[in-house]
Structures are given as C-alpha cells and as structure tokens.
C-alpha cells in the first residue's frame, strides 16, 4: 500500500527552524533541556509537542470496500509484484521507493548530547524526517541502529537499501562517519549523503558567496580559518577548496592542522595535504591574524583580540549552538558580515536550507549519487534566492522562504543530468 509520512499534528509549529539540528551536531540545540529538568516534562511545551511522536504513516489510496482492498492488496498487488520481478526498474514507478529517504543514525553524536544511543536519538531523527517533508516534499523514515561499528552499520544499511531512494546519514560521530559514507557510496546506486558534513558545507558556501559579493570580492580573494576538524569542519574545508576559495586552514584543539604535526589522524593528514597553502602553524588565534573569514563549527570561545586581528571587512560565521564561538555583539565590532547557527540572529546557517532540496532534486531524476557538482549547484541556487535584497544582515534566505526548496531542487536535478548521474 502506498503511504505518506505526515506530521500527525496539522496545527503544530513543527518545522520551525529552531527544530532543526544545528549545523555542528556536536553542540546543543537551541533551548535544549538538561537531564535535571526532565522531571518537569509535564509542564514543558517541548514534551507536549513530542508526546506520541511527531510523525505517522498515512495511506495515499482509499481502502473503503472489497474492491479497493482487492486492488491495494491481494489479488491486485500480485500483478504489480510480478511485473517488478520481471522488470526491477518498475519499482520506482509502482512503489514509494523513489520518493523516500532513510534517515540513519547510530546515536553517537546527537546534537549537543553526544553519544546518547539509538532510542534517545529518535526525537531528532523524527524531526529530521518532518523537515524533509515540510521543506522538500520528501518522505523520510527514521532508522536508529543498535550498532556502532563501521562494518555493521554499512552492512545493515546496504541490506535496508532496496526500500529507499536515498540515505541521509545523521549524527554519526567522526571519524567513523567519513568511512561509513565512503563505503556506502561505493556499494549503493542511490544517493548517500551525510548531512552533518555536506548540508553544512552547502549552506556555508552559499552565505560566503553572497558575503563576498556584498563586499566586492570573489571567493578566490578570501583566506578562511575553520575552527573544528570534525565532520562539518573537514567537509566545509574540502567544499570551499572545490568551489575555488583562495586558502583555508583548519584548527582542532591542538592548533592548526598542518603537515609538521605528528599527531594527526588519517583524515587530518589528508586535510593537511590540501589546505593551509600559507603554511600557518600554531594556534587558532595566530591563524586568524589577517584572515578574511572565520568559520566556527567547534564551540568554545574565540578571544576578542583574535577577532580584532582579522582583516578589514572580515566575515565571522560562528555557528556553534546555543553559544556561538564569537557572540554577534563582539563580531559586529570588527566584521562586515556576521552569521550564526541560531534562529534569533540574522543570517542563520541552517542545514534545512539544503538537504530537503538536494534530496528532492536527486530523487526527481533518480540520481545514482550526489556529486560535488550537484552540491555546488545547490549552494549557488541558494545564494541566488537572496538576489537584489542582498545586505549585511541578509546573505542567506530563511528556511521559510518558499523559493528555497524549488530553486535548490531544480538546480540539483539539472546538475545531476549534466554530470551523467541522472537515470531519467
């Protein structure tokens, strides 16, 4: 029976940008309650909204009488099954496969809560699923796995894949997330997308393109410093390089990721080889001296003198939630454009601007994968939505701008066809 994932509370505020996870899954969502406060859940509106879950399954065909039943189920369904068995590609036309995404997690890096396990991750995965539906028209099913090994997760998802048109990996801790995504992309012929990495990178690039345009520069004119070498930081660095940024350095807890360090993981060693053309070493603060862009996906606090040392007309994208690495009041003293991951400040870098449209576009053309070109097309389309309204406090549109998802969807679909990964 065909079905549709729906929000069971049509009068709720589900889908508000504050419901989306922050761009760095290692940090707490806005308004996240502490464990100590759970005892008062009966009076907490968050608990009231979540009671019974945030989604349900709804049939898209009627089953009113025996005739409907005989078509929706036996014997009519047997004809469809037999046809698919003979022509497997028909599964896309006669089931929901081509319009549904699996949202897969192991619960190891959930918002600011960290490794809380699969059951506790479900409210976030449900939230992700309803954002897919509300902002992209894409059905999504939360799948929380009771395993954390790379091979276990990969094998499990591969076996689940026949039911889905795409896989969105979510809140899986680094560095395992990189290998899990890589192996799944190699083994599956459907899009596999780790949103904590690529959704963040797409929205960051869109905002950065507009910030550069606003100040009369190009991406190639900029030197960026990224605080955080986890999933988001690594992906942003690679993506900005692919898009043509002048230079980018990444800093972790021990300072700038550079080739002269002997404590790097394989992921960071690879990062050291492709970033930091300026050859900077030492602390994050030292790297910020003269830098054009700060991108924070790590938490902590950047000292004000370090922000003051950045180049004139700098951009500060401090995206940790709920506390940005640089508070906007401080950033505005020195920066031409300021962005955060929060919904209560202008220029929110929010993944919900990207992933619904990216998957909608990929599914529309039955893409076999999501390429770098498709992601860059998504970023460019997102940036273009701002148009002539471009301003220091408006370099990225709101998730509630109804132009966003259609623009990203169309751009991604066109890019998939241009790159030869579309199958229709």
Short mmCIF file of C-alpha atoms in Angstrom, two decimals, residues 10-350:
data_model
loop_
_atom_site.label_atom_id
_atom_site.label_comp_id
_atom_site.label_asym_id
_atom_site.label_seq_id
_atom_site.Cartn_x
_atom_site.Cartn_y
_atom_site.Cartn_z
CA UNK A 10 -1.52 19.68 11.47
CA UNK A 11 -1.88 22.63 13.82
CA UNK A 12 1.54 22.33 15.42
CA UNK A 13 4.56 24.51 14.83
CA UNK A 14 6.61 21.56 13.65
CA UNK A 15 9.14 22.53 11.03
CA UNK A 16 10.19 25.78 12.71
CA UNK A 17 13.84 26.42 12.02
CA UNK A 18 14.62 26.00 15.70
CA UNK A 19 13.52 22.37 15.44
CA UNK A 20 16.32 21.60 13.00
CA UNK A 21 19.57 20.40 14.40
CA UNK A 22 22.39 22.95 14.47
CA UNK A 23 24.97 22.81 11.77
CA UNK A 24 27.53 21.26 14.10
CA UNK A 25 25.98 18.14 15.56
CA UNK A 26 28.44 18.28 18.45
CA UNK A 27 26.63 21.16 20.10
CA UNK A 28 23.35 21.62 21.90
CA UNK A 29 20.23 22.65 20.04
CA UNK A 30 18.60 25.90 20.96
CA UNK A 31 16.60 25.54 24.14
CA UNK A 32 17.81 22.00 24.79
CA UNK A 33 16.89 20.99 28.33
CA UNK A 34 19.24 19.38 30.80
CA UNK A 35 18.80 15.92 32.22
CA UNK A 36 17.92 17.52 35.56
CA UNK A 37 14.90 19.28 34.03
CA UNK A 38 13.26 16.14 32.64
CA UNK A 39 11.25 15.67 35.83
CA UNK A 40 9.18 18.69 34.93
CA UNK A 41 8.32 17.36 31.47
CA UNK A 42 4.59 17.53 32.11
CA UNK A 43 4.81 21.32 32.04
CA UNK A 44 7.34 21.63 29.23
CA UNK A 45 5.92 22.51 25.77
CA UNK A 46 8.69 20.52 24.08
CA UNK A 47 7.50 17.35 25.80
CA UNK A 48 3.89 18.20 24.99
CA UNK A 49 4.70 18.51 21.29
CA UNK A 50 6.71 15.27 21.22
CA UNK A 51 4.17 13.14 23.08
CA UNK A 52 3.23 10.21 20.86
CA UNK A 53 5.93 11.14 18.35
CA UNK A 54 5.98 13.78 15.63
CA UNK A 55 5.02 11.70 12.62
CA UNK A 56 2.76 8.90 11.38
CA UNK A 57 2.03 6.85 8.24
CA UNK A 58 -0.95 7.83 6.12
CA UNK A 59 -2.35 5.92 3.16
CA UNK A 60 -2.48 7.75 -0.17
CA UNK A 61 -5.06 5.42 -1.68
CA UNK A 62 -8.54 4.60 -0.33
CA UNK A 63 -9.47 1.22 1.15
CA UNK A 64 -13.25 1.71 1.50
CA UNK A 65 -14.61 -1.62 0.33
CA UNK A 66 -13.67 -5.03 -1.00
CA UNK A 67 -12.92 -3.65 -4.47
CA UNK A 68 -10.43 -1.16 -3.06
CA UNK A 69 -8.92 -3.89 -0.89
CA UNK A 70 -8.51 -6.23 -3.85
CA UNK A 71 -6.56 -3.54 -5.73
CA UNK A 72 -4.47 -2.19 -2.87
CA UNK A 73 -3.67 -5.66 -1.56
CA UNK A 74 -4.40 -9.16 -2.75
CA UNK A 75 -5.04 -10.16 -5.52
CA UNK A 76 -4.26 -6.94 -7.38
CA UNK A 77 -0.92 -6.34 -5.70
CA UNK A 78 0.40 -9.64 -7.08
CA UNK A 79 0.30 -8.26 -10.62
CA UNK A 80 2.48 -5.35 -9.62
CA UNK A 81 4.90 -7.59 -7.72
CA UNK A 82 5.26 -9.90 -10.69
CA UNK A 83 5.89 -7.01 -13.05
CA UNK A 84 8.62 -5.63 -10.79
CA UNK A 85 10.20 -9.08 -10.51
CA UNK A 86 10.43 -9.17 -14.32
CA UNK A 87 11.44 -5.51 -14.72
CA UNK A 88 13.10 -4.31 -11.48
CA UNK A 89 13.21 -0.69 -12.62
CA UNK A 90 9.40 -0.59 -12.32
CA UNK A 91 9.83 -0.41 -8.54
CA UNK A 92 10.39 3.33 -8.98
CA UNK A 93 7.02 3.81 -10.68
CA UNK A 94 4.82 1.48 -8.65
CA UNK A 95 6.13 1.89 -5.08
CA UNK A 96 7.22 4.84 -2.99
CA UNK A 97 10.91 3.93 -3.33
CA UNK A 98 11.84 6.92 -5.48
CA UNK A 99 10.35 9.43 -3.07
CA UNK A 100 11.52 8.16 0.30
CA UNK A 101 14.78 8.62 2.20
CA UNK A 102 16.16 6.63 5.13
CA UNK A 103 17.42 8.90 7.92
CA UNK A 104 20.04 6.68 9.55
CA UNK A 105 21.89 7.21 12.82
CA UNK A 106 23.66 5.20 15.48
CA UNK A 107 23.03 7.86 18.13
CA UNK A 108 26.69 8.61 18.77
CA UNK A 109 26.77 12.37 18.03
CA UNK A 110 23.30 13.71 18.68
CA UNK A 111 23.14 17.50 18.88
CA UNK A 112 24.99 18.68 21.98
CA UNK A 113 24.07 15.50 23.82
CA UNK A 114 26.80 13.35 22.30
CA UNK A 115 26.64 9.56 22.42
CA UNK A 116 23.15 9.02 23.83
CA UNK A 117 22.23 5.85 21.95
CA UNK A 118 19.69 4.97 19.25
CA UNK A 119 16.47 5.24 21.29
CA UNK A 120 17.30 8.71 22.60
CA UNK A 121 18.19 9.84 19.08
CA UNK A 122 14.71 9.13 17.72
CA UNK A 123 13.16 12.53 18.54
CA UNK A 124 15.88 14.18 16.47
CA UNK A 125 15.50 11.69 13.61
CA UNK A 126 11.73 12.22 13.61
CA UNK A 127 12.39 15.95 13.49
CA UNK A 128 14.70 15.48 10.53
CA UNK A 129 12.06 13.41 8.75
CA UNK A 130 9.33 16.01 9.11
CA UNK A 131 11.71 18.73 7.91
CA UNK A 132 12.32 16.65 4.79
CA UNK A 133 8.57 16.55 4.24
CA UNK A 134 7.71 20.14 5.08
CA UNK A 135 10.59 21.82 3.27
CA UNK A 136 11.19 19.43 0.37
CA UNK A 137 8.10 17.29 -0.05
CA UNK A 138 10.26 14.22 0.54
CA UNK A 139 9.09 11.32 2.68
CA UNK A 140 11.68 10.14 5.19
CA UNK A 141 11.83 7.28 7.68
CA UNK A 142 13.90 7.50 10.89
CA UNK A 143 16.14 4.47 11.40
CA UNK A 144 18.15 4.30 14.62
CA UNK A 145 20.63 1.43 14.62
CA UNK A 146 21.73 -0.57 17.67
CA UNK A 147 25.29 -0.89 16.39
CA UNK A 148 28.27 1.44 16.06
CA UNK A 149 30.91 -0.49 14.14
CA UNK A 150 31.66 0.78 10.65
CA UNK A 151 31.19 -2.62 9.03
CA UNK A 152 28.00 -3.33 10.98
CA UNK A 153 26.42 -0.03 10.00
CA UNK A 154 27.43 -0.36 6.36
CA UNK A 155 26.13 -3.91 6.07
CA UNK A 156 22.86 -3.01 7.78
CA UNK A 157 22.19 -0.02 5.54
CA UNK A 158 23.10 -1.98 2.41
CA UNK A 159 20.51 -4.59 3.35
CA UNK A 160 17.86 -1.93 4.01
CA UNK A 161 18.59 -0.02 0.81
CA UNK A 162 16.08 -1.77 -1.52
CA UNK A 163 13.28 0.04 0.34
CA UNK A 164 14.66 3.54 -0.21
CA UNK A 165 15.58 6.03 -2.90
CA UNK A 166 18.29 7.65 -0.80
CA UNK A 167 20.13 7.53 2.52
CA UNK A 168 20.70 10.52 4.79
CA UNK A 169 23.33 9.72 7.42
CA UNK A 170 22.79 11.72 10.58
CA UNK A 171 24.53 12.32 13.91
CA UNK A 172 27.22 9.65 13.48
CA UNK A 173 30.45 10.61 15.20
CA UNK A 174 33.69 11.38 13.39
CA UNK A 175 35.91 9.91 12.11
CA UNK A 176 33.71 6.83 11.54
CA UNK A 177 31.18 8.92 9.61
CA UNK A 178 33.67 9.52 6.79
CA UNK A 179 34.38 5.83 6.22
CA UNK A 180 30.72 4.82 6.58
CA UNK A 181 29.68 7.32 3.94
CA UNK A 182 32.52 6.35 1.60
CA UNK A 183 31.75 2.64 1.75
CA UNK A 184 28.02 3.15 1.28
CA UNK A 185 28.59 5.41 -1.71
CA UNK A 186 30.72 2.68 -3.27
CA UNK A 187 28.24 -0.11 -2.62
CA UNK A 188 24.91 1.54 -3.34
CA UNK A 189 23.48 3.04 -6.51
CA UNK A 190 21.31 5.57 -4.67
CA UNK A 191 22.32 8.91 -3.13
CA UNK A 192 24.11 8.65 0.23
CA UNK A 193 24.56 11.99 1.97
CA UNK A 194 25.95 12.75 5.44
CA UNK A 195 24.14 15.96 6.23
CA UNK A 196 26.34 16.97 9.16
CA UNK A 197 29.12 17.26 6.59
CA UNK A 198 27.65 18.30 3.29
CA UNK A 199 24.49 20.15 4.27
CA UNK A 200 26.58 22.40 6.46
CA UNK A 201 29.11 22.95 3.70
CA UNK A 202 26.48 23.83 1.10
CA UNK A 203 24.79 26.47 3.24
CA UNK A 204 28.14 27.90 4.35
CA UNK A 205 29.31 28.28 0.76
CA UNK A 206 26.06 29.99 -0.24
CA UNK A 207 26.37 32.54 2.55
CA UNK A 208 30.06 33.06 1.86
CA UNK A 209 29.47 33.69 -1.84
CA UNK A 210 26.93 36.37 -1.01
CA UNK A 211 29.12 37.93 1.67
CA UNK A 212 31.97 38.17 -0.84
CA UNK A 213 29.64 39.66 -3.46
CA UNK A 214 28.36 42.22 -0.97
CA UNK A 215 31.90 43.42 -0.24
CA UNK A 216 33.11 43.42 -3.83
CA UNK A 217 35.24 40.31 -3.60
CA UNK A 218 35.28 36.79 -5.01
CA UNK A 219 35.76 33.50 -3.24
CA UNK A 220 39.29 33.36 -4.61
CA UNK A 221 40.18 36.56 -2.74
CA UNK A 222 39.49 35.04 0.65
CA UNK A 223 41.59 33.26 3.25
CA UNK A 224 39.42 31.34 5.72
CA UNK A 225 40.11 29.76 9.09
CA UNK A 226 37.84 26.96 10.29
CA UNK A 227 37.58 26.10 13.97
CA UNK A 228 36.79 22.41 14.22
CA UNK A 229 38.18 19.40 12.38
CA UNK A 230 35.21 17.09 12.84
CA UNK A 231 32.63 16.11 10.24
CA UNK A 232 31.46 19.66 9.46
CA UNK A 233 34.89 21.30 9.55
CA UNK A 234 36.51 18.76 7.24
CA UNK A 235 33.63 18.87 4.76
CA UNK A 236 33.48 22.67 4.70
CA UNK A 237 37.22 22.91 4.05
CA UNK A 238 37.11 20.45 1.16
CA UNK A 239 34.00 22.02 -0.31
CA UNK A 240 35.34 25.57 -0.17
CA UNK A 241 38.51 24.39 -1.92
CA UNK A 242 36.43 22.70 -4.62
CA UNK A 243 34.49 25.94 -5.05
CA UNK A 244 37.69 27.95 -5.51
CA UNK A 245 38.46 29.71 -2.21
CA UNK A 246 41.87 31.36 -2.04
CA UNK A 247 43.09 29.44 1.01
CA UNK A 248 41.67 27.72 4.07
CA UNK A 249 43.25 26.48 7.29
CA UNK A 250 41.56 24.19 9.80
CA UNK A 251 42.25 24.19 13.53
CA UNK A 252 41.47 21.49 16.07
CA UNK A 253 42.02 21.50 19.83
CA UNK A 254 45.80 21.40 19.37
CA UNK A 255 46.01 24.18 16.81
CA UNK A 256 46.22 24.47 13.04
CA UNK A 257 46.14 21.16 11.15
CA UNK A 258 49.49 21.29 9.38
CA UNK A 259 51.91 18.86 7.79
CA UNK A 260 54.53 19.41 10.51
CA UNK A 261 52.33 17.81 13.20
CA UNK A 262 52.93 14.17 14.12
CA UNK A 263 49.63 13.60 15.94
CA UNK A 264 47.22 13.70 13.00
CA UNK A 265 44.61 11.07 12.21
CA UNK A 266 44.47 9.80 8.62
CA UNK A 267 41.59 12.21 7.91
CA UNK A 268 43.55 15.16 9.28
CA UNK A 269 46.72 14.12 7.44
CA UNK A 270 44.76 14.23 4.19
CA UNK A 271 43.38 17.61 5.21
CA UNK A 272 46.89 18.93 5.91
CA UNK A 273 47.95 18.00 2.39
CA UNK A 274 45.22 20.03 0.66
CA UNK A 275 44.72 23.00 2.98
CA UNK A 276 46.82 25.78 4.51
CA UNK A 277 48.78 26.94 1.48
CA UNK A 278 50.05 29.80 3.62
CA UNK A 279 51.91 27.29 5.81
CA UNK A 280 50.47 28.60 9.07
CA UNK A 281 51.19 26.68 12.25
CA UNK A 282 50.35 27.26 15.87
CA UNK A 283 47.09 28.31 17.46
CA UNK A 284 43.71 29.23 16.02
CA UNK A 285 44.23 32.73 17.31
CA UNK A 286 47.51 33.06 15.40
CA UNK A 287 45.85 31.80 12.22
CA UNK A 288 43.11 34.43 12.49
CA UNK A 289 45.60 37.29 12.19
CA UNK A 290 44.85 38.88 8.81
CA UNK A 291 42.27 36.22 7.89
CA UNK A 292 39.22 37.21 5.86
CA UNK A 293 36.84 34.56 7.17
CA UNK A 294 36.25 32.76 10.45
CA UNK A 295 34.02 29.67 10.33
CA UNK A 296 33.22 28.10 13.68
CA UNK A 297 31.87 24.56 13.97
CA UNK A 298 33.56 23.58 17.21
CA UNK A 299 32.22 25.50 20.18
CA UNK A 300 34.40 27.23 22.71
CA UNK A 301 35.10 30.94 22.69
CA UNK A 302 37.41 32.87 20.40
CA UNK A 303 39.08 35.74 22.28
CA UNK A 304 38.04 39.20 21.13
CA UNK A 305 41.63 40.28 20.34
CA UNK A 306 41.88 37.40 17.85
CA UNK A 307 38.70 38.58 16.11
CA UNK A 308 40.06 42.13 16.09
CA UNK A 309 43.21 40.89 14.36
CA UNK A 310 41.30 39.70 11.29
CA UNK A 311 41.45 41.60 8.01
CA UNK A 312 39.29 44.65 7.43
CA UNK A 313 35.85 43.69 6.11
CA UNK A 314 36.11 40.18 7.54
CA UNK A 315 33.29 37.65 7.83
CA UNK A 316 32.52 35.83 11.07
CA UNK A 317 30.39 32.70 10.76
CA UNK A 318 30.20 31.47 14.37
CA UNK A 319 27.86 28.52 14.10
CA UNK A 320 28.06 26.60 17.39
CA UNK A 321 24.74 26.28 19.24
CA UNK A 322 23.50 27.52 21.60
CA UNK A 323 26.60 29.65 22.24
CA UNK A 324 28.42 30.94 19.13
CA UNK A 325 32.21 30.91 19.26
CA UNK A 326 32.05 34.68 18.81
CA UNK A 327 28.98 36.46 20.11
CA UNK A 328 27.39 38.61 17.38
CA UNK A 329 27.76 41.74 19.51
CA UNK A 330 31.52 41.20 19.56
CA UNK A 331 31.72 40.09 15.93
CA UNK A 332 29.90 43.18 14.67
CA UNK A 333 32.63 45.40 16.10
CA UNK A 334 35.09 44.04 13.55
CA UNK A 335 33.27 42.08 10.83
CA UNK A 336 31.37 43.21 7.74
CA UNK A 337 29.10 40.14 7.80
CA UNK A 338 28.16 38.01 10.79
CA UNK A 339 26.31 34.67 10.70
CA UNK A 340 25.44 32.11 13.35
CA UNK A 341 23.63 28.79 13.67
CA UNK A 342 20.85 30.37 15.70
CA UNK A 343 17.40 31.40 14.58
CA UNK A 344 17.28 34.52 16.76
CA UNK A 345 20.08 36.32 14.90
CA UNK A 346 20.23 37.31 11.21
CA UNK A 347 21.99 35.04 8.70
CA UNK A 348 21.24 31.65 10.23
CA UNK A 349 23.36 28.90 8.67
CA UNK A 350 20.77 26.15 8.84
#
